[in-house]
XYZ file of C-alpha atoms in Angstrom:
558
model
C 268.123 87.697 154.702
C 267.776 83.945 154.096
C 266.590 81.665 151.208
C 264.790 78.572 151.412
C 266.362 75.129 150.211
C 263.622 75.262 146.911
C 264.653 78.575 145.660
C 264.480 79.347 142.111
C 268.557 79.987 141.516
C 270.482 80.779 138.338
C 273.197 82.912 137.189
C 272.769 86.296 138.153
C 271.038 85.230 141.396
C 273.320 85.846 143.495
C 274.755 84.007 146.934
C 271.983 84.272 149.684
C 273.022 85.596 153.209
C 271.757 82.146 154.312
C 274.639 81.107 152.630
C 276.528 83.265 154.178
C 275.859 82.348 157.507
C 276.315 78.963 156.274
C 279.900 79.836 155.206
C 280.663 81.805 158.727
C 280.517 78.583 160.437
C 282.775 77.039 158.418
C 285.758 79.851 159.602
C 286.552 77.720 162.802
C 288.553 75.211 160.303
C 289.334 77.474 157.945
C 291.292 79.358 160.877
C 292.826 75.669 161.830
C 293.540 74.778 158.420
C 295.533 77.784 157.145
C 298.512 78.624 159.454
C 299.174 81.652 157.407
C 296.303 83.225 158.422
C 296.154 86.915 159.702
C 296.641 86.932 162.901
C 256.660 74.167 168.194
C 252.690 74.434 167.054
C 251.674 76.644 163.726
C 249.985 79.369 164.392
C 247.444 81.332 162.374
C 246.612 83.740 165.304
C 248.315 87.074 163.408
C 245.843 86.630 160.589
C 243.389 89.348 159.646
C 239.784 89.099 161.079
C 237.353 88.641 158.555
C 234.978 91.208 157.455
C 232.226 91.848 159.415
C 233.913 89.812 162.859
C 233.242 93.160 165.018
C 237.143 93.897 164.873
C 236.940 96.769 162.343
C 237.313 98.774 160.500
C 240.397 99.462 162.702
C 242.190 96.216 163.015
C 245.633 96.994 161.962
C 245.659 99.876 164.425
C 247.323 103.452 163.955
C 251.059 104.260 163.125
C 253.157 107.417 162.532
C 256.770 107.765 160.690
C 259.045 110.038 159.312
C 258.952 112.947 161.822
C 259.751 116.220 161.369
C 260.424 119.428 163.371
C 256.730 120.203 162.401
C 255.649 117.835 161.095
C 254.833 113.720 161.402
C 252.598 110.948 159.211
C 249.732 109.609 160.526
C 248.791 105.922 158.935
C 245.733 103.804 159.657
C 243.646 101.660 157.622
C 239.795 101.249 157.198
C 238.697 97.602 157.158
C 234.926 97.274 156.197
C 232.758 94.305 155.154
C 232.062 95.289 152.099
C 234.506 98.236 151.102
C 233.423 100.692 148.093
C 233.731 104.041 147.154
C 235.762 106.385 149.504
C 234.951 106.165 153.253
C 236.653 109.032 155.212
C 237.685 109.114 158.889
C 238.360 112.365 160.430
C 241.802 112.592 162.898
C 242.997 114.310 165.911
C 245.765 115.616 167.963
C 246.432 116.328 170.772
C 248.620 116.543 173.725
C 247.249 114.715 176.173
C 246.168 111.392 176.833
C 242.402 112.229 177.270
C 242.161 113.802 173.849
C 241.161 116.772 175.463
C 244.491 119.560 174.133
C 244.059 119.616 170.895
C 246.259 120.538 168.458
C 245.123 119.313 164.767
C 241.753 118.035 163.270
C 241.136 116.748 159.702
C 239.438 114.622 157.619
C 240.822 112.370 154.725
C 239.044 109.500 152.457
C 240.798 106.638 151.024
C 239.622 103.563 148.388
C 240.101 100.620 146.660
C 243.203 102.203 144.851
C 245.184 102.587 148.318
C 244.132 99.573 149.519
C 241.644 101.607 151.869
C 244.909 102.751 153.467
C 245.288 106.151 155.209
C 248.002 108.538 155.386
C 248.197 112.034 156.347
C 250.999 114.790 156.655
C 250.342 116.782 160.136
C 251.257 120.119 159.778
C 252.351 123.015 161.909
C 253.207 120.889 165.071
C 255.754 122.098 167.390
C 259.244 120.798 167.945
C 260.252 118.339 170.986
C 256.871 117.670 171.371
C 255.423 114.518 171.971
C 251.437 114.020 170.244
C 248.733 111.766 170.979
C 246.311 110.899 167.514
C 243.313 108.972 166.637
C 241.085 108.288 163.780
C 237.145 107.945 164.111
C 235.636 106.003 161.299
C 231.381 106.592 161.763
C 231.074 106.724 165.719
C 233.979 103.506 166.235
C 237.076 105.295 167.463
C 240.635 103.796 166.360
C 243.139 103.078 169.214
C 245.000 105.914 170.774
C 248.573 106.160 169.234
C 251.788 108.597 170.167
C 254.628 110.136 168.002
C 256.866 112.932 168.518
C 257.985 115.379 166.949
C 261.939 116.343 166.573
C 263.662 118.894 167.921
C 265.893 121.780 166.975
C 268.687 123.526 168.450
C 270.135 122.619 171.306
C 269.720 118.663 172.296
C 270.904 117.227 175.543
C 270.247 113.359 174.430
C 269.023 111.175 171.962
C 267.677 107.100 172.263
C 266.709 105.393 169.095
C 265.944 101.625 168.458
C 266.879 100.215 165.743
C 265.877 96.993 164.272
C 265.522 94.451 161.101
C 264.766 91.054 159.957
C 261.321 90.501 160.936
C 260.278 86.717 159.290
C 256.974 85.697 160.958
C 257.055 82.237 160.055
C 260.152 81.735 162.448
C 258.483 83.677 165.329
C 256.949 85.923 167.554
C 257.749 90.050 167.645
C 258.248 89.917 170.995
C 261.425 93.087 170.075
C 258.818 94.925 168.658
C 256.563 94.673 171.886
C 259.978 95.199 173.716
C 260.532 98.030 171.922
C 257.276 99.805 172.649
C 257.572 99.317 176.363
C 260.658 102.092 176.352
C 258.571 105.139 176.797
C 261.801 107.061 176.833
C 262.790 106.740 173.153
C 262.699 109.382 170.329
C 262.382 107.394 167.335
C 262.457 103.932 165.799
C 264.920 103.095 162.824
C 263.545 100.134 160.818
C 266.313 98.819 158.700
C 264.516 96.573 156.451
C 263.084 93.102 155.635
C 259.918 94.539 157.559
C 258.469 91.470 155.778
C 259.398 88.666 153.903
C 258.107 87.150 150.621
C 258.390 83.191 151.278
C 255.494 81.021 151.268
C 254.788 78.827 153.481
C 256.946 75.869 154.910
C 259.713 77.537 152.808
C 261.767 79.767 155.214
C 260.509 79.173 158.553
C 257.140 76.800 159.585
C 256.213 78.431 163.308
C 253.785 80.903 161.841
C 251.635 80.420 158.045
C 251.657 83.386 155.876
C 249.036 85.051 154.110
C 248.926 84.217 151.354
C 250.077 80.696 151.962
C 252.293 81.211 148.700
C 255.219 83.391 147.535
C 254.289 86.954 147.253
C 254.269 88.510 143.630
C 251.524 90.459 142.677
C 250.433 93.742 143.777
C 247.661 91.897 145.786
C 250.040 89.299 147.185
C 252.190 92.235 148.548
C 249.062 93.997 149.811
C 247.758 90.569 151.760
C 251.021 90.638 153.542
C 251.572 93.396 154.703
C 247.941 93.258 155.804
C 248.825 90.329 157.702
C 251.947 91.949 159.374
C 249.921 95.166 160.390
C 247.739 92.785 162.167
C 249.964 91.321 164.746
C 249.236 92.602 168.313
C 252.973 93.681 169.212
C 254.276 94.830 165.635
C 250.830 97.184 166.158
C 251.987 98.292 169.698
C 255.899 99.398 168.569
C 253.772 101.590 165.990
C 251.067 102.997 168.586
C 253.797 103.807 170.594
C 256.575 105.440 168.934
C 257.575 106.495 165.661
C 259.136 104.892 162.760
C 261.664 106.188 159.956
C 262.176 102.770 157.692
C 264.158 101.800 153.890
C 263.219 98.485 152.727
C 266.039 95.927 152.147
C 265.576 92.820 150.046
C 262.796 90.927 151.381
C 260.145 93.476 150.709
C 260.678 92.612 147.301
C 262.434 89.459 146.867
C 265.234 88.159 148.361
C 268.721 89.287 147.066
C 267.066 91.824 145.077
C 269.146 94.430 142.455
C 268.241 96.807 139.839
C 267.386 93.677 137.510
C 266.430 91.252 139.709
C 266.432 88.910 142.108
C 267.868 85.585 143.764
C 264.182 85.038 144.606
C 262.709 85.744 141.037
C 262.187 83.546 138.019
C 260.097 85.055 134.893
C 260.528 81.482 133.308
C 258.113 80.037 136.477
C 255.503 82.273 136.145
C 256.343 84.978 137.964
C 256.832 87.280 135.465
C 258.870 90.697 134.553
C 260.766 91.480 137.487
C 259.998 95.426 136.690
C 256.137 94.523 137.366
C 256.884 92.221 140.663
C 259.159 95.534 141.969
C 256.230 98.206 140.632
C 253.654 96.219 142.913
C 256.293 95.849 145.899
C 256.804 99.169 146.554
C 252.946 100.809 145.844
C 252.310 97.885 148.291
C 255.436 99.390 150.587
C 253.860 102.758 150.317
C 250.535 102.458 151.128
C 251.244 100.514 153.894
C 253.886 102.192 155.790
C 253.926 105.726 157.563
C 256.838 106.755 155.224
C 256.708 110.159 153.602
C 256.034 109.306 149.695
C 257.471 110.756 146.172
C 254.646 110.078 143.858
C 256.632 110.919 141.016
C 259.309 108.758 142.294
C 258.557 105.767 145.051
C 261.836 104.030 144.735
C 263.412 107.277 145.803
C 263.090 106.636 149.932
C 266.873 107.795 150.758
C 266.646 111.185 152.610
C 267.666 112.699 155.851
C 266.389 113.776 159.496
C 267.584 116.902 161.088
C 267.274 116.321 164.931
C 268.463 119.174 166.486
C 272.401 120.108 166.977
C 273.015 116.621 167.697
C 272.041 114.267 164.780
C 271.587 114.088 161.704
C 270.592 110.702 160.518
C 270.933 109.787 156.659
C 268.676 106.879 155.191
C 270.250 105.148 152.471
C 268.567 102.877 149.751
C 270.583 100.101 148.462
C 268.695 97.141 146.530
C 266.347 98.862 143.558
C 267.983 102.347 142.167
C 271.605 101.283 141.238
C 272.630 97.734 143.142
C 274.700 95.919 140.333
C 274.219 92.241 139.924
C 276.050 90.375 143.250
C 278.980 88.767 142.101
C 279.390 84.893 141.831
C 281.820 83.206 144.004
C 285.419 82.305 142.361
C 286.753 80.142 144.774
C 284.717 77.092 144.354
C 284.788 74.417 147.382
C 282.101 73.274 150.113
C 282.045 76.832 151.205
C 282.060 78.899 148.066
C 284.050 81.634 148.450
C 285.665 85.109 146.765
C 288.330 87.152 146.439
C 288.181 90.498 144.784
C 289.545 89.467 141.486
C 287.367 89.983 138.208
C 284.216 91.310 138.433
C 284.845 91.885 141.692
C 287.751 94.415 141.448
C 285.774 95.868 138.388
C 285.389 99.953 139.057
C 281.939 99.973 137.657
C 280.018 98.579 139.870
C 277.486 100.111 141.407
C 275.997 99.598 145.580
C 273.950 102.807 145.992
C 275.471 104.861 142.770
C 276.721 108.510 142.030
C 273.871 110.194 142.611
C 273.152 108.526 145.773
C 276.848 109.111 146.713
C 276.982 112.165 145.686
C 274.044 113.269 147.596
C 275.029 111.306 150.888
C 278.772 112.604 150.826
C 277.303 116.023 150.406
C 274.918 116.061 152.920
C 277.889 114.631 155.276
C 280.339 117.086 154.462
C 277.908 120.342 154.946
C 276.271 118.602 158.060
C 276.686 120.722 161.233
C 275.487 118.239 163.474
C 277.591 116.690 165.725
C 276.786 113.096 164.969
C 276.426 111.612 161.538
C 274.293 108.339 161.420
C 274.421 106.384 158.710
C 270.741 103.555 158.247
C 271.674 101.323 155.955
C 270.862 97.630 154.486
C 274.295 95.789 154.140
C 277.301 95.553 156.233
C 279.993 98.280 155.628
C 283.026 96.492 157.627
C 285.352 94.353 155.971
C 284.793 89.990 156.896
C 287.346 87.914 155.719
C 287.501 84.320 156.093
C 290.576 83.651 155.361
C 293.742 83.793 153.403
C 295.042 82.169 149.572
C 298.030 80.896 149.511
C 299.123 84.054 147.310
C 298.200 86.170 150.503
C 294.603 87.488 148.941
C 291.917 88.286 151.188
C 288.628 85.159 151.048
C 285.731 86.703 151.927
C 281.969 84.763 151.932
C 279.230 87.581 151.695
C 279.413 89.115 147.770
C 275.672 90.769 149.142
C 276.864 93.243 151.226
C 280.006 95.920 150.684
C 282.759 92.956 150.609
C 280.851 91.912 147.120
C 281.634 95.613 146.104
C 284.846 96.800 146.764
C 285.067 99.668 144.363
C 281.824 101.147 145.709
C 282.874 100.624 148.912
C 286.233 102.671 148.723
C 284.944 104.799 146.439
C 282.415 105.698 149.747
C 285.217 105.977 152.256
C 287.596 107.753 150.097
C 284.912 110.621 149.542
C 284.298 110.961 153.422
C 288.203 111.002 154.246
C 289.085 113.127 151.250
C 290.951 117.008 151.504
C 291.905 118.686 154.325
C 288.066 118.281 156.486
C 287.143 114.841 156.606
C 284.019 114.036 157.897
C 284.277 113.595 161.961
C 281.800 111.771 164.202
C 280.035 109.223 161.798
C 278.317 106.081 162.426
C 277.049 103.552 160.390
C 273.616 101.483 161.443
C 273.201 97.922 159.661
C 270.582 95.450 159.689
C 270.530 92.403 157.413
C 272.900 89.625 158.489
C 270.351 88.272 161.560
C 273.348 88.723 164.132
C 275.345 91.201 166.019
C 278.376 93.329 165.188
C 280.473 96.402 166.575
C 283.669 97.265 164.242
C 285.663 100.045 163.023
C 285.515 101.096 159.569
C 288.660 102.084 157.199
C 288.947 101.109 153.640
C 291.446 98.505 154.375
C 291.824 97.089 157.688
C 294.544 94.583 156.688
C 297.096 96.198 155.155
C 298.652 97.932 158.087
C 296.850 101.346 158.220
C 294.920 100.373 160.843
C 296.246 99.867 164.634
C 293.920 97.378 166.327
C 294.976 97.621 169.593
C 294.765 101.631 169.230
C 291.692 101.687 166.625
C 293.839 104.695 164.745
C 292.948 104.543 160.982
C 289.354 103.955 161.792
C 287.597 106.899 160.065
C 284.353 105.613 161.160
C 282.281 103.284 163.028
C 279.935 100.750 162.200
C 277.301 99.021 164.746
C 275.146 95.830 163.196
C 271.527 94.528 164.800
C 270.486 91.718 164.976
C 267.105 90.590 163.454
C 263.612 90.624 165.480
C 263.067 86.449 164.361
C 264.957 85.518 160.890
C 267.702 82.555 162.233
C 271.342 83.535 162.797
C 274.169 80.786 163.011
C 274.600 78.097 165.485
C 277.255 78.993 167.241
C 277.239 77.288 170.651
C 280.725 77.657 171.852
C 281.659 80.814 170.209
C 284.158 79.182 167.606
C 282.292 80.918 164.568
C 282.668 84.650 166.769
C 285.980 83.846 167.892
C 287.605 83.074 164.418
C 285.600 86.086 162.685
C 287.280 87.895 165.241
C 290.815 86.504 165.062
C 290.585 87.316 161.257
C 289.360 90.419 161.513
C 290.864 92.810 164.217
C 288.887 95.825 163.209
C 285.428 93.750 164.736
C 285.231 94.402 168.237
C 282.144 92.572 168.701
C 279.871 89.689 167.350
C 277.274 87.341 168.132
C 275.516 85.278 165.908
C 272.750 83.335 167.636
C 270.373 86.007 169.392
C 267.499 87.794 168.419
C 267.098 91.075 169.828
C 267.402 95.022 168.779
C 269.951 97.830 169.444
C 269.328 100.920 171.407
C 271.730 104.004 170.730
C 271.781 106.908 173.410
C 273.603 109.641 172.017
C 274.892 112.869 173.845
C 277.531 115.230 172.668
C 280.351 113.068 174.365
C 279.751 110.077 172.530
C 277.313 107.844 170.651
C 276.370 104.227 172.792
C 274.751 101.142 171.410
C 273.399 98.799 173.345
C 272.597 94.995 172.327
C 269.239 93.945 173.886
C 268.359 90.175 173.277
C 264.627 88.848 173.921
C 264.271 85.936 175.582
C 262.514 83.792 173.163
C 260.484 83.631 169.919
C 259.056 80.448 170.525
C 256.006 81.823 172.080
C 254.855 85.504 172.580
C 256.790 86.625 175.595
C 258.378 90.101 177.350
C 261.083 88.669 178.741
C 264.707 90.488 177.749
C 268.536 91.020 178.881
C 271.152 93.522 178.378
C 274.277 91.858 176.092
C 276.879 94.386 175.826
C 277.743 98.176 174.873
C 280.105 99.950 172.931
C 280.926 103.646 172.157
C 282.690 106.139 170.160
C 283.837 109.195 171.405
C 283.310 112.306 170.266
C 286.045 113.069 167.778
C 287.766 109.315 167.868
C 286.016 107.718 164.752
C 286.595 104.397 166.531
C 285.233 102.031 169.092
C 285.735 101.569 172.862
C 283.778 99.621 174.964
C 280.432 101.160 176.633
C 278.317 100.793 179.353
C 274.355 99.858 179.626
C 272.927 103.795 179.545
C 269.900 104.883 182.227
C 266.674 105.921 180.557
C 265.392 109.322 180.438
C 264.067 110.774 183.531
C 260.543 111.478 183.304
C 259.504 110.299 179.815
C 256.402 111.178 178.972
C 253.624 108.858 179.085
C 252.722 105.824 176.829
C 249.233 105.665 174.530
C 246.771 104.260 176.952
């Protein structure tokens, strides 16, 4: 999300979500115009310790992802002075704080070819069960991190957090240390743009990347994320909990598709996009505690069976069949579109068949009671206003509005025969602001009721990012006439930085909008913002309640 002003833009690059949120404050006068309208100091403190400064070799700390039943990944990295050959740490687990219960012991070596990276698949762990790991590296020790398995059968409750957008230069992660505080949650749902690829000074000045210049190369990508894994309170979300993650744009460049990028110019040096992608997501693997196809790394859509209650379905969206985004045909200040040309053309592509196929599938012969849907771009319907012919204006062509076809292809698939697919719920990162809507294929055209919600066949909730800007919006205007022009959104705010938290039982599915206090500085400081809910069975929204945590949770990593 976001482009800076220098850019390297031509046809085929696509409209940024900058733009977008550029656009979405221009809906106040749109709404008045059109009567027939439906009704602070740099700082360098995140950077990676050189070799041989006494903080290694474990200075980006310990993480774990993509839990199991019986399984989890364990991810650490070995930072020497002078790496070579193929050091080897040995891991345990256990279930206690004190190391003492173990559970699991291994060793595993890494090198140069990984980055030094480490990642392991723990095996034969039991469900429901929360783990305490650590690597030793010689005699030095790595920090003490906790994951947890998931369950099966039965399962009372569920609380996940789910977050996005996380551009250092504009900030501090204070979400992320936030986030790890809440000893009561399950799991963590990253939703992408875990970094960005900017340089500095060109999206954001608070905080100086390394390296100080756009990423590219397979290096560039590593040097990044080495600098993200360094920062104290990204490091304690990961010690503490969890993480199931998809990229979205920014891990590669921004407004990325199958051949290309808005943030990718071969004719400036940066060469063929298929080489700047192959080094983005080796990079993406070795670095994050996601379970890897060798023979296939873009492949990271896949599902989580937790228990009776959930079943959540990752979706990727920006490298395996993402068409080119459309370009706006309504040319003014505000470029805008309508879904007319290559817009309303059946053939392209969001996600793709296969990636349909396999998601509509896995929906239909789900017997969990809740269906959650982690996904990059928003799903609902936002129009900004009307032609004078009646057509629909809408100003984001990057997420599902710039692909109609897909999009109703998608819905028509859930809703279709005599068994449509109950209880599903949509989770959407991306757009640096918050939403809560219902989802039907077409929320104008009278099918849907929005005083009753009935023709909503699902749901759709929308975090906000962790630091990358939202829209000025100081008097609500912007959120007022997004609202006024779309009925179907129940909820948005545009300015805060925060996460969501989802509780889940079998009577309905909660999120919860949590905004920090600042980014300025590093800070713990947050406040509840609001709640909705769908019931079991509705497939709509009604408005919910800040949830209690768990009783007894069990205890954090010392």
């Amino acid at each position: 999300m976001g482009r800076p002003s220098n850019t390297k833009k031509g046809r085929g690059a696509g409209v940024s979500r900058r733009d977008f949120l550029r656009r979405a404050g221009a809906i106040p006068a749109l709404v008045a115009a059109q009567p027939f309208l439906a009704g602070a100091a740099r700082a360098d403190d995140v950077s990676v310790p050189p070799p041989g400064s006494g903080s290694g070799p474990f200075v980006h700390g310990v993480a774990s992802g993509d839990p199991l039943s019986d399984r989890v990944i364990l991810w650490t990295r070995v930072t020497l002075a002078k790496p070579k050959g193929t050091p080897s740490v040995s891991y345990v687990v256990a279930l206690d704080t004190a190391m003492q219960q173990v559970v699991a012991t291994g060793k595993v070596s890494t090198d140069a070819k990984r980055d030094f990276t480490v990642k392991v698949d723990v095996t034969g762990l039991s469900p429901a069960t929360t783990y305490f790991y650590q690597f030793t590296y010689g005699s030095v020790k790595s920090p003490i991190g906790r994951t947890r398995t998931l369950p099966v059968g039965s399962v009372d409750r569920l609380r996940i957090a789910v977050v996005s957008c996380a551009s250092l230069a504009h900030g501090y992660f204070n979400v992320y240390r936030q986030i790890s505080f809440r000893a009561d949650l399950d799991l963590v749902v990253h939703l992408g743009d875990y970094i960005y690829e900017f340089g500095d000074g060109e999206y954001g000045n608070l905080r100086s990347y390394e390296p100080a210049s756009e990423i590219v190369t397979l290096n560039d990508y590593r040097t990044r994320h080495n600098q993200y894994k360094a920062d104290r309170d990204l490091m304690e979300m990961h010690r503490q909990h969890p993480v199931v993650s998809i990229w979205d744009d920014h891990e590669i460049a921004d407004n990325a598709w199958k051949g290309g990028a808005e943030n990718h110019n071969p004719e400036l040096g940066e060469g063929a996009y298929s080489d700047r992608v192959k080094a983005a997501i080796r990079a993406y693997h070795e670095w994050m505690p996601i379970r890897t196809i060798p023979s296939d790394q873009k492949r990271i859509y896949r599902s989580f069976r937790i228990g009776d209650l959930v079943e959540l379905f990752m979706l990727e969206e920006r490298l395996i069949a993402r068409d080119e985004p459309g370009e706006p045909n309504i040319v003014s200040e505000t470029p805008l579109f309508t879904q007319d040309g290559e817009f309303d053309d059946n053939g392209r592509q969001l996600i793709g068949a296969t990636q349909q196929n396999w998601l509509v599938n896995g929906l239909r012969n789900s017997t969990a009671q809740w269906k959650l849907i982690g996904q990059g771009v928003m799903v609902a319907p936002a129009r900004a206003g009307l032609t004078p012919e009646g057509k629909n204006i809408y100003f984001n062509p990057d997420q599902w509005d710039g692909y109609e076809p897909a999009r109703e292809r998608l819905l028509d698939a859930i809703t279709a025969g005599t068994s449509p697919v109950q209880n599903a719920v949509i989770l959407t990162g991306d757009i640096h602001s918050s939403w809560a809507s219902d989802v039907c294929v077409n929320p104008y055209d009278g099918d849907y009721d929005p005083g009753t919600g009935e023709g909503s066949v699902a749901v759709e909730f929308v975090g906000t990012s962790v630091t990358s800007p939202g829209q000025s919006d100081p008097d609500g205007q912007v959120s007022q006439g997004l609202r006024f022009l779309n009925q179907h959104i129940k909820y948005v705010e545009l300015t805060k930085r925060g996460y969501m938290l989802l509780d889940i039982d079998s009577t309905r599915a909660s999120a919860e909008w949590w905004y920090t206090d600042t980014i300025a500085v590093r800070d713990t400081g947050q406040a509840f913002g609001t709640a909705f809910q769908t019931l079991n069975g509705s497939n709509r929204l009604s408005p919910g309640k800040r949830t209690a945590m768990k009783p007894n949770p069990p205890p954090r990593a010392p």
